[in-house]
Amino acid sequence: MTSGIDDERTEANRRAWNARRFDAWRAAFGSPEAEARKIVAEPEHVLRRLLPHLGNVAGKRICNVQGSHGRIAVALARLGADVLVIDFAEENRRFALELAASAGVEIEYALCDILKADELGLGHQFDILVLELGILHYHQDLDRFFAVMRELIADGGTLLLNEFHPLQRKLFWPEGPHDYFQTDLVEADVPNPADGGASLGTCTYRFWTMGEILTAVVKAGFKLTKLEEHPDWVDPTIPGSFTLLAQA
């Protein structure tokens, strides 16, 4: 059960993610048609952080959790995967479906709060769950989030999480808490993918420690099989992201 406060925060985040988001993606990537040509030419490049952990995805049923603009989903579909995106922003869905059509593939796109994914009737259907960069800090209940992941994935399936590193988000991100152990919620701008773009509103964030993330994954019933930490894009002396692989 979600509290009324949690529902209000989710709705506020959803509104922020729908604020001129389609235009923001166009400013960042160009038109869906232009971006589709790049993906068709080199889908492996879009998936460069993910494919080493996935192998051949042809014929796999994949859920791209909070898949946003659809670039990951479309690239996976170009390699033969059967892909569903679950995301709550209509502006994201619009860009993703135009992108898929321009790339000559079909993807499914469920407009839904991921924590209510049980309402979609998709229990244990997916071979692979793909979560990529900027997922966990939108959730205030990590145990519940990974419990939903376990309900979506088939027994023996693979959870692949490529995410911003807690150290980078908590200590070095300008809008972060600058305290690794702080548990308070933070209000900050929703990401604008267009360099120098105007504010698109604010979101509520909860930044997690690595220990909290790993514990929630294991508690949900996953078996952790790999954890890789990657250098930051700007300062390679600190971790900027990590890749977690787990089996259901």
PDB file of C-alpha atoms in Angstrom:
ATOM      1  CA  MET A   1       0.000   0.000   0.000  1.00  0.00           C
ATOM      2  CA  THR A   2       1.237   3.463  -0.844  1.00  0.00           C
ATOM      3  CA  SER A   3       0.652   6.396   1.449  1.00  0.00           C
ATOM      4  CA  GLY A   4      -1.144   9.506   0.270  1.00  0.00           C
ATOM      5  CA  ILE A   5       2.110  11.431   0.601  1.00  0.00           C
ATOM      6  CA  ASP A   6       3.944   8.903  -1.591  1.00  0.00           C
ATOM      7  CA  ASP A   7       1.198   9.148  -4.227  1.00  0.00           C
ATOM      8  CA  GLU A   8       1.438  12.938  -4.176  1.00  0.00           C
ATOM      9  CA  ARG A   9       5.209  12.805  -4.678  1.00  0.00           C
ATOM     10  CA  THR A  10       4.846  10.330  -7.533  1.00  0.00           C
ATOM     11  CA  GLU A  11       2.267  12.551  -9.197  1.00  0.00           C
ATOM     12  CA  ALA A  12       4.487  15.616  -8.775  1.00  0.00           C
ATOM     13  CA  ASN A  13       7.382  13.723 -10.359  1.00  0.00           C
ATOM     14  CA  ARG A  14       5.126  12.575 -13.200  1.00  0.00           C
ATOM     15  CA  ARG A  15       4.061  16.151 -13.927  1.00  0.00           C
ATOM     16  CA  ALA A  16       7.693  17.259 -13.985  1.00  0.00           C
ATOM     17  CA  TRP A  17       8.578  14.463 -16.403  1.00  0.00           C
ATOM     18  CA  ASN A  18       5.782  15.560 -18.747  1.00  0.00           C
ATOM     19  CA  ALA A  19       6.787  19.226 -18.776  1.00  0.00           C
ATOM     20  CA  ARG A  20       7.898  19.850 -22.371  1.00  0.00           C
ATOM     21  CA  ARG A  21       9.740  16.522 -22.293  1.00  0.00           C
ATOM     22  CA  PHE A  22       9.127  15.646 -25.953  1.00  0.00           C
ATOM     23  CA  ASP A  23      10.660  18.961 -27.022  1.00  0.00           C
ATOM     24  CA  ALA A  24      13.563  18.394 -24.613  1.00  0.00           C
ATOM     25  CA  TRP A  25      14.346  15.027 -26.217  1.00  0.00           C
ATOM     26  CA  ARG A  26      14.196  16.630 -29.664  1.00  0.00           C
ATOM     27  CA  ALA A  27      16.622  19.316 -28.493  1.00  0.00           C
ATOM     28  CA  ALA A  28      18.992  16.657 -27.149  1.00  0.00           C
ATOM     29  CA  PHE A  29      18.809  14.022 -29.890  1.00  0.00           C
ATOM     30  CA  GLY A  30      17.227  15.737 -32.869  1.00  0.00           C
ATOM     31  CA  SER A  31      13.998  14.412 -34.348  1.00  0.00           C
ATOM     32  CA  PRO A  32      12.931  10.813 -33.655  1.00  0.00           C
ATOM     33  CA  GLU A  33      13.669  10.115 -37.326  1.00  0.00           C
ATOM     34  CA  ALA A  34      17.224  11.435 -37.051  1.00  0.00           C
ATOM     35  CA  GLU A  35      17.939   9.534 -33.836  1.00  0.00           C
ATOM     36  CA  ALA A  36      16.416   6.357 -35.291  1.00  0.00           C
ATOM     37  CA  ARG A  37      18.902   6.442 -38.158  1.00  0.00           C
ATOM     38  CA  LYS A  38      21.774   6.439 -35.645  1.00  0.00           C
ATOM     39  CA  ILE A  39      20.292   3.527 -33.701  1.00  0.00           C
ATOM     40  CA  VAL A  40      19.645   1.487 -36.844  1.00  0.00           C
ATOM     41  CA  ALA A  41      23.238   2.070 -37.966  1.00  0.00           C
ATOM     42  CA  GLU A  42      24.775   1.032 -34.648  1.00  0.00           C
ATOM     43  CA  PRO A  43      22.420  -0.389 -31.995  1.00  0.00           C
ATOM     44  CA  GLU A  44      25.376  -1.964 -30.210  1.00  0.00           C
ATOM     45  CA  HIS A  45      26.761   1.497 -29.448  1.00  0.00           C
ATOM     46  CA  VAL A  46      23.551   2.541 -27.684  1.00  0.00           C
ATOM     47  CA  LEU A  47      23.752  -0.676 -25.654  1.00  0.00           C
ATOM     48  CA  ARG A  48      27.506  -0.602 -25.050  1.00  0.00           C
ATOM     49  CA  ARG A  49      27.156  -0.593 -21.255  1.00  0.00           C
ATOM     50  CA  LEU A  50      24.615  -3.424 -21.307  1.00  0.00           C
ATOM     51  CA  LEU A  51      25.385  -5.942 -24.052  1.00  0.00           C
ATOM     52  CA  PRO A  52      28.551  -7.352 -22.438  1.00  0.00           C
ATOM     53  CA  HIS A  53      26.290  -8.622 -19.659  1.00  0.00           C
ATOM     54  CA  LEU A  54      23.388  -9.781 -21.852  1.00  0.00           C
ATOM     55  CA  GLY A  55      24.872 -11.624 -24.796  1.00  0.00           C
ATOM     56  CA  ASN A  56      22.473 -12.480 -27.613  1.00  0.00           C
ATOM     57  CA  VAL A  57      19.092 -10.859 -26.873  1.00  0.00           C
ATOM     58  CA  ALA A  58      17.266 -12.142 -29.967  1.00  0.00           C
ATOM     59  CA  GLY A  59      13.977 -13.731 -28.975  1.00  0.00           C
ATOM     60  CA  LYS A  60      14.256 -12.595 -25.353  1.00  0.00           C
ATOM     61  CA  ARG A  61      11.296 -10.995 -23.590  1.00  0.00           C
ATOM     62  CA  ILE A  62      12.760  -7.830 -22.022  1.00  0.00           C
ATOM     63  CA  CYS A  63      11.210  -5.174 -19.791  1.00  0.00           C
ATOM     64  CA  ASN A  64      12.963  -1.808 -19.958  1.00  0.00           C
ATOM     65  CA  VAL A  65      11.967  -0.427 -16.561  1.00  0.00           C
ATOM     66  CA  GLN A  66      11.347   3.333 -16.581  1.00  0.00           C
ATOM     67  CA  GLY A  67      12.662   3.276 -20.137  1.00  0.00           C
ATOM     68  CA  SER A  68      11.985   6.953 -20.783  1.00  0.00           C
ATOM     69  CA  HIS A  69      12.759   8.044 -24.374  1.00  0.00           C
ATOM     70  CA  GLY A  70      12.972   4.476 -25.665  1.00  0.00           C
ATOM     71  CA  ARG A  71      16.491   4.513 -27.115  1.00  0.00           C
ATOM     72  CA  ILE A  72      17.500   1.404 -25.150  1.00  0.00           C
ATOM     73  CA  ALA A  73      14.252  -0.380 -26.008  1.00  0.00           C
ATOM     74  CA  VAL A  74      14.510   0.419 -29.715  1.00  0.00           C
ATOM     75  CA  ALA A  75      18.147  -0.706 -29.864  1.00  0.00           C
ATOM     76  CA  LEU A  76      17.217  -3.981 -28.148  1.00  0.00           C
ATOM     77  CA  ALA A  77      14.344  -4.460 -30.592  1.00  0.00           C
ATOM     78  CA  ARG A  78      16.694  -3.897 -33.516  1.00  0.00           C
ATOM     79  CA  LEU A  79      18.732  -6.835 -32.181  1.00  0.00           C
ATOM     80  CA  GLY A  80      15.666  -9.054 -32.127  1.00  0.00           C
ATOM     81  CA  ALA A  81      14.353  -8.694 -28.579  1.00  0.00           C
ATOM     82  CA  ASP A  82      10.665  -8.456 -27.667  1.00  0.00           C
ATOM     83  CA  VAL A  83      10.625  -5.279 -25.558  1.00  0.00           C
ATOM     84  CA  LEU A  84       8.159  -3.599 -23.242  1.00  0.00           C
ATOM     85  CA  VAL A  85       8.844  -0.208 -21.659  1.00  0.00           C
ATOM     86  CA  ILE A  86       7.079   0.689 -18.412  1.00  0.00           C
ATOM     87  CA  ASP A  87       7.168   4.424 -17.711  1.00  0.00           C
ATOM     88  CA  PHE A  88       4.693   6.971 -16.370  1.00  0.00           C
ATOM     89  CA  ALA A  89       5.359   9.923 -18.703  1.00  0.00           C
ATOM     90  CA  GLU A  90       3.216  10.363 -21.811  1.00  0.00           C
ATOM     91  CA  GLU A  91       5.806  12.720 -23.334  1.00  0.00           C
ATOM     92  CA  ASN A  92       8.408   9.927 -23.048  1.00  0.00           C
ATOM     93  CA  ARG A  93       5.993   7.456 -24.618  1.00  0.00           C
ATOM     94  CA  ARG A  94       5.317   9.764 -27.550  1.00  0.00           C
ATOM     95  CA  PHE A  95       9.023  10.135 -28.351  1.00  0.00           C
ATOM     96  CA  ALA A  96       9.722   6.416 -27.885  1.00  0.00           C
ATOM     97  CA  LEU A  97       6.931   5.227 -30.158  1.00  0.00           C
ATOM     98  CA  GLU A  98       7.883   7.698 -32.890  1.00  0.00           C
ATOM     99  CA  LEU A  99      11.485   6.555 -32.502  1.00  0.00           C
ATOM    100  CA  ALA A 100      10.493   2.892 -32.834  1.00  0.00           C
ATOM    101  CA  ALA A 101       8.354   3.537 -35.910  1.00  0.00           C
ATOM    102  CA  SER A 102      11.191   5.449 -37.556  1.00  0.00           C
ATOM    103  CA  ALA A 103      13.618   2.617 -36.735  1.00  0.00           C
ATOM    104  CA  GLY A 104      11.319   0.038 -38.298  1.00  0.00           C
ATOM    105  CA  VAL A 105      10.630  -1.923 -35.107  1.00  0.00           C
ATOM    106  CA  GLU A 106       7.736  -2.412 -32.732  1.00  0.00           C
ATOM    107  CA  ILE A 107       7.986  -1.941 -28.997  1.00  0.00           C
ATOM    108  CA  GLU A 108       5.279  -2.029 -26.382  1.00  0.00           C
ATOM    109  CA  TYR A 109       4.994   0.934 -24.041  1.00  0.00           C
ATOM    110  CA  ALA A 110       2.872   0.714 -20.900  1.00  0.00           C
ATOM    111  CA  LEU A 111       2.055   4.099 -19.397  1.00  0.00           C
ATOM    112  CA  CYS A 112       2.143   3.163 -15.730  1.00  0.00           C
ATOM    113  CA  ASP A 113       3.746   3.896 -12.363  1.00  0.00           C
ATOM    114  CA  ILE A 114       6.217   1.018 -12.079  1.00  0.00           C
ATOM    115  CA  LEU A 115       5.092   0.349  -8.496  1.00  0.00           C
ATOM    116  CA  LYS A 116       1.625  -0.443  -9.892  1.00  0.00           C
ATOM    117  CA  ALA A 117       2.917  -2.783 -12.578  1.00  0.00           C
ATOM    118  CA  ASP A 118       0.903  -5.639 -11.035  1.00  0.00           C
ATOM    119  CA  GLU A 119      -2.166  -3.996 -12.575  1.00  0.00           C
ATOM    120  CA  LEU A 120      -0.751  -4.791 -16.034  1.00  0.00           C
ATOM    121  CA  GLY A 121      -0.985  -8.575 -15.497  1.00  0.00           C
ATOM    122  CA  LEU A 122       2.658  -9.186 -16.425  1.00  0.00           C
ATOM    123  CA  GLY A 123       3.747 -11.354 -13.518  1.00  0.00           C
ATOM    124  CA  HIS A 124       6.886 -13.459 -14.154  1.00  0.00           C
ATOM    125  CA  GLN A 125       6.809 -12.859 -17.915  1.00  0.00           C
ATOM    126  CA  PHE A 126      10.254 -11.390 -18.573  1.00  0.00           C
ATOM    127  CA  ASP A 127      13.567 -13.106 -19.270  1.00  0.00           C
ATOM    128  CA  ILE A 128      15.470  -9.871 -18.617  1.00  0.00           C
ATOM    129  CA  LEU A 129      14.815  -6.622 -16.766  1.00  0.00           C
ATOM    130  CA  VAL A 130      16.947  -3.688 -17.953  1.00  0.00           C
ATOM    131  CA  LEU A 131      17.279  -0.615 -15.717  1.00  0.00           C
ATOM    132  CA  GLU A 132      19.585   2.079 -17.034  1.00  0.00           C
ATOM    133  CA  LEU A 133      20.909   5.301 -15.448  1.00  0.00           C
ATOM    134  CA  GLY A 134      18.590   7.297 -13.245  1.00  0.00           C
ATOM    135  CA  ILE A 135      16.088   4.840 -11.789  1.00  0.00           C
ATOM    136  CA  LEU A 136      16.512   4.232  -8.084  1.00  0.00           C
ATOM    137  CA  HIS A 137      16.645   7.787  -6.767  1.00  0.00           C
ATOM    138  CA  TYR A 138      13.018   8.378  -7.798  1.00  0.00           C
ATOM    139  CA  HIS A 139      11.832   5.766  -5.292  1.00  0.00           C
ATOM    140  CA  GLN A 140      11.320   6.258  -1.572  1.00  0.00           C
ATOM    141  CA  ASP A 141      10.750   2.537  -0.812  1.00  0.00           C
ATOM    142  CA  LEU A 142      13.542   0.461  -2.316  1.00  0.00           C
ATOM    143  CA  ASP A 143      12.322  -2.815  -0.808  1.00  0.00           C
ATOM    144  CA  ARG A 144       8.972  -2.390  -2.512  1.00  0.00           C
ATOM    145  CA  PHE A 145      10.596  -1.414  -5.809  1.00  0.00           C
ATOM    146  CA  PHE A 146      12.723  -4.569  -5.994  1.00  0.00           C
ATOM    147  CA  ALA A 147       9.799  -6.692  -4.840  1.00  0.00           C
ATOM    148  CA  VAL A 148       7.959  -5.426  -7.930  1.00  0.00           C
ATOM    149  CA  MET A 149      10.994  -6.334 -10.052  1.00  0.00           C
ATOM    150  CA  ARG A 150      10.876  -9.877  -8.678  1.00  0.00           C
ATOM    151  CA  GLU A 151       7.193 -10.147  -9.575  1.00  0.00           C
ATOM    152  CA  LEU A 152       7.881  -9.082 -13.164  1.00  0.00           C
ATOM    153  CA  ILE A 153      10.794 -11.399 -13.866  1.00  0.00           C
ATOM    154  CA  ALA A 154      10.541 -15.088 -14.709  1.00  0.00           C
ATOM    155  CA  ASP A 155      12.277 -17.593 -12.450  1.00  0.00           C
ATOM    156  CA  GLY A 156      15.884 -17.823 -13.593  1.00  0.00           C
ATOM    157  CA  GLY A 157      15.681 -14.474 -15.353  1.00  0.00           C
ATOM    158  CA  THR A 158      18.303 -11.727 -15.289  1.00  0.00           C
ATOM    159  CA  LEU A 159      18.124  -8.328 -13.616  1.00  0.00           C
ATOM    160  CA  LEU A 160      20.582  -5.845 -15.140  1.00  0.00           C
ATOM    161  CA  LEU A 161      20.936  -2.511 -13.365  1.00  0.00           C
ATOM    162  CA  ASN A 162      23.331   0.102 -14.755  1.00  0.00           C
ATOM    163  CA  GLU A 163      23.008   3.059 -12.423  1.00  0.00           C
ATOM    164  CA  PHE A 164      24.679   6.205 -11.123  1.00  0.00           C
ATOM    165  CA  HIS A 165      27.036   5.369  -8.270  1.00  0.00           C
ATOM    166  CA  PRO A 166      25.753   6.363  -4.813  1.00  0.00           C
ATOM    167  CA  LEU A 167      29.068   8.017  -3.970  1.00  0.00           C
ATOM    168  CA  GLN A 168      28.876  10.267  -7.021  1.00  0.00           C
ATOM    169  CA  ARG A 169      25.206  11.138  -6.513  1.00  0.00           C
ATOM    170  CA  LYS A 170      25.404  11.708  -2.775  1.00  0.00           C
ATOM    171  CA  LEU A 171      28.749  13.482  -2.438  1.00  0.00           C
ATOM    172  CA  PHE A 172      29.704  14.996  -5.791  1.00  0.00           C
ATOM    173  CA  TRP A 173      26.479  15.777  -7.652  1.00  0.00           C
ATOM    174  CA  PRO A 174      25.871  19.535  -7.177  1.00  0.00           C
ATOM    175  CA  GLU A 175      22.235  19.026  -6.177  1.00  0.00           C
ATOM    176  CA  GLY A 176      22.901  15.980  -4.007  1.00  0.00           C
ATOM    177  CA  PRO A 177      22.872  15.903  -0.205  1.00  0.00           C
ATOM    178  CA  HIS A 178      26.709  16.008   0.176  1.00  0.00           C
ATOM    179  CA  ASP A 179      26.322  13.538   3.037  1.00  0.00           C
ATOM    180  CA  TYR A 180      26.668   9.853   2.161  1.00  0.00           C
ATOM    181  CA  PHE A 181      24.452   8.693   5.003  1.00  0.00           C
ATOM    182  CA  GLN A 182      21.687  11.302   4.725  1.00  0.00           C
ATOM    183  CA  THR A 183      18.252   9.741   4.282  1.00  0.00           C
ATOM    184  CA  ASP A 184      16.224  12.927   3.838  1.00  0.00           C
ATOM    185  CA  LEU A 185      14.443  13.532   0.547  1.00  0.00           C
ATOM    186  CA  VAL A 186      15.972  16.122  -1.777  1.00  0.00           C
ATOM    187  CA  GLU A 187      14.079  18.404  -4.155  1.00  0.00           C
ATOM    188  CA  ALA A 188      16.034  19.296  -7.285  1.00  0.00           C
ATOM    189  CA  ASP A 189      15.515  20.023 -10.971  1.00  0.00           C
ATOM    190  CA  VAL A 190      14.254  17.222 -13.167  1.00  0.00           C
ATOM    191  CA  PRO A 191      17.000  16.437 -15.710  1.00  0.00           C
ATOM    192  CA  ASN A 192      16.891  18.480 -18.897  1.00  0.00           C
ATOM    193  CA  PRO A 193      18.795  16.558 -21.593  1.00  0.00           C
ATOM    194  CA  ALA A 194      19.316  19.696 -23.663  1.00  0.00           C
ATOM    195  CA  ASP A 195      22.606  21.332 -22.669  1.00  0.00           C
ATOM    196  CA  GLY A 196      21.868  24.696 -21.123  1.00  0.00           C
ATOM    197  CA  GLY A 197      18.146  24.097 -21.349  1.00  0.00           C
ATOM    198  CA  ALA A 198      15.652  25.816 -19.082  1.00  0.00           C
ATOM    199  CA  SER A 199      14.350  24.198 -15.919  1.00  0.00           C
ATOM    200  CA  LEU A 200      11.553  21.723 -16.568  1.00  0.00           C
ATOM    201  CA  GLY A 201      10.407  21.708 -12.950  1.00  0.00           C
ATOM    202  CA  THR A 202      11.546  19.851  -9.864  1.00  0.00           C
ATOM    203  CA  CYS A 203      11.422  16.246  -8.665  1.00  0.00           C
ATOM    204  CA  THR A 204      11.712  14.602  -5.278  1.00  0.00           C
ATOM    205  CA  TYR A 205      14.759  12.358  -4.950  1.00  0.00           C
ATOM    206  CA  ARG A 206      15.920   9.793  -2.389  1.00  0.00           C
ATOM    207  CA  PHE A 207      19.598   8.939  -2.728  1.00  0.00           C
ATOM    208  CA  TRP A 208      20.549   5.439  -1.557  1.00  0.00           C
ATOM    209  CA  THR A 209      23.814   3.980  -0.317  1.00  0.00           C
ATOM    210  CA  MET A 210      25.358   0.981  -2.039  1.00  0.00           C
ATOM    211  CA  GLY A 211      24.619  -1.127   1.033  1.00  0.00           C
ATOM    212  CA  GLU A 212      20.932  -0.198   0.911  1.00  0.00           C
ATOM    213  CA  ILE A 213      20.721  -1.073  -2.784  1.00  0.00           C
ATOM    214  CA  LEU A 214      22.418  -4.465  -2.459  1.00  0.00           C
ATOM    215  CA  THR A 215      20.386  -5.381   0.602  1.00  0.00           C
ATOM    216  CA  ALA A 216      17.096  -4.553  -1.162  1.00  0.00           C
ATOM    217  CA  VAL A 217      18.078  -6.643  -4.209  1.00  0.00           C
ATOM    218  CA  VAL A 218      18.905  -9.694  -2.079  1.00  0.00           C
ATOM    219  CA  LYS A 219      15.886  -9.205   0.187  1.00  0.00           C
ATOM    220  CA  ALA A 220      13.591  -9.307  -2.850  1.00  0.00           C
ATOM    221  CA  GLY A 221      14.827 -12.810  -3.682  1.00  0.00           C
ATOM    222  CA  PHE A 222      17.543 -12.127  -6.254  1.00  0.00           C
ATOM    223  CA  LYS A 223      20.967 -13.771  -6.250  1.00  0.00           C
ATOM    224  CA  LEU A 224      23.685 -11.194  -6.850  1.00  0.00           C
ATOM    225  CA  THR A 225      26.151 -12.465  -9.465  1.00  0.00           C
ATOM    226  CA  LYS A 226      28.197  -9.387 -10.402  1.00  0.00           C
ATOM    227  CA  LEU A 227      28.872  -5.847  -9.244  1.00  0.00           C
ATOM    228  CA  GLU A 228      31.147  -3.635 -11.334  1.00  0.00           C
ATOM    229  CA  GLU A 229      32.032  -0.012 -10.514  1.00  0.00           C
ATOM    230  CA  HIS A 230      32.968   2.401 -13.304  1.00  0.00           C
ATOM    231  CA  PRO A 231      34.947   5.666 -13.286  1.00  0.00           C
ATOM    232  CA  ASP A 232      33.107   8.967 -13.333  1.00  0.00           C
ATOM    233  CA  TRP A 233      32.834  10.639 -16.745  1.00  0.00           C
ATOM    234  CA  VAL A 234      34.388  13.903 -15.491  1.00  0.00           C
ATOM    235  CA  ASP A 235      36.645  12.765 -12.645  1.00  0.00           C
ATOM    236  CA  PRO A 236      37.928   9.226 -13.271  1.00  0.00           C
ATOM    237  CA  THR A 237      39.411   9.060  -9.773  1.00  0.00           C
ATOM    238  CA  ILE A 238      35.925   8.516  -8.285  1.00  0.00           C
ATOM    239  CA  PRO A 239      33.190   6.014  -9.203  1.00  0.00           C
ATOM    240  CA  GLY A 240      30.528   7.473 -11.467  1.00  0.00           C
ATOM    241  CA  SER A 241      28.310   4.490 -12.156  1.00  0.00           C
ATOM    242  CA  PHE A 242      27.964   0.789 -11.415  1.00  0.00           C
ATOM    243  CA  THR A 243      26.550  -2.305 -13.071  1.00  0.00           C
ATOM    244  CA  LEU A 244      24.724  -4.908 -11.004  1.00  0.00           C
ATOM    245  CA  LEU A 245      23.754  -8.294 -12.364  1.00  0.00           C
ATOM    246  CA  ALA A 246      21.418 -10.619 -10.444  1.00  0.00           C
ATOM    247  CA  GLN A 247      19.431 -13.772 -11.124  1.00  0.00           C
ATOM    248  CA  ALA A 248      15.854 -14.454 -10.077  1.00  0.00           C
TER     249      ALA A 248
END
